[in-house]
């Protein structure tokens, strides 16, 4: 049986490096962001998740792209509908809430991780084609 997770993610890409986070219960790094709660818009969820995960306030968010992929670490048949937005935040991000670590990764550095998220690989292909 398959299921779909609707999620939002913040794309912060500078100097060929993408800001990625890893939660304590996951092995893969992924975009800051997360699930959309009932009654929230994508942008509202993004602002909430960025504040919770990075401890910063996100300014205006602009839609970038949408990716449909297998959801890493969620079991067989689980897909993710990831809406990606760009935006700037008001300070230095720090790992908060359920985030175990964060970092800025090049495409090559990300690809070397033992667990990667298909949506992030597709995003890197768009941001930084090989």
Short mmCIF file of N, CA and C in Angstrom, two decimals, residues 4-5 7-8 24 26 30 33 42 47 49-50 54 77 82 92 106 112 124:
data_model
loop_
_atom_site.label_atom_id
_atom_site.label_comp_id
_atom_site.label_asym_id
_atom_site.label_seq_id
_atom_site.Cartn_x
_atom_site.Cartn_y
_atom_site.Cartn_z
N UNK A 4 1.23 9.08 0.51
CA UNK A 4 1.88 10.31 0.06
C UNK A 4 2.04 11.26 1.23
N UNK A 5 3.26 11.77 1.39
CA UNK A 5 3.56 12.79 2.39
C UNK A 5 3.69 14.11 1.66
N UNK A 7 4.95 17.81 1.82
CA UNK A 7 5.93 18.54 2.62
C UNK A 7 6.41 19.78 1.89
N UNK A 8 7.02 20.68 2.66
CA UNK A 8 7.64 21.88 2.11
C UNK A 8 9.10 21.91 2.54
N UNK A 24 17.03 13.78 14.21
CA UNK A 24 17.60 12.73 15.06
C UNK A 24 17.14 11.33 14.66
N UNK A 26 16.51 10.27 11.52
CA UNK A 26 16.79 9.98 10.12
C UNK A 26 18.29 9.90 9.87
N UNK A 30 18.19 16.47 4.50
CA UNK A 30 17.14 16.95 3.62
C UNK A 30 16.97 18.44 3.85
N UNK A 33 12.45 22.13 6.70
CA UNK A 33 11.02 22.16 6.37
C UNK A 33 10.34 20.95 6.96
N UNK A 42 1.10 26.01 2.18
CA UNK A 42 2.50 25.60 2.06
C UNK A 42 3.42 26.65 2.67
N UNK A 47 7.21 28.63 6.91
CA UNK A 47 7.63 29.61 7.92
C UNK A 47 7.68 28.97 9.31
N UNK A 49 8.02 25.71 10.10
CA UNK A 49 9.07 24.69 10.16
C UNK A 49 10.46 25.31 10.22
N UNK A 50 10.71 26.36 9.45
CA UNK A 50 12.01 27.02 9.46
C UNK A 50 12.28 27.61 10.84
N UNK A 54 15.38 25.82 12.55
CA UNK A 54 16.60 26.61 12.40
C UNK A 54 16.70 27.78 13.39
N UNK A 77 6.91 2.07 -0.63
CA UNK A 77 5.69 2.61 -1.20
C UNK A 77 5.31 4.01 -0.74
N UNK A 82 7.19 17.16 -2.47
CA UNK A 82 7.99 18.20 -1.82
C UNK A 82 7.90 19.50 -2.60
N UNK A 92 21.67 33.63 11.78
CA UNK A 92 22.45 32.41 11.54
C UNK A 92 21.64 31.20 11.97
N UNK A 106 28.02 20.63 -0.91
CA UNK A 106 28.04 20.63 -2.36
C UNK A 106 27.30 19.38 -2.84
N UNK A 112 28.11 11.62 -1.55
CA UNK A 112 29.00 10.70 -0.84
C UNK A 112 28.37 10.14 0.44
N UNK A 124 19.45 18.97 -6.53
CA UNK A 124 20.83 19.28 -6.88
C UNK A 124 21.02 19.26 -8.41
#
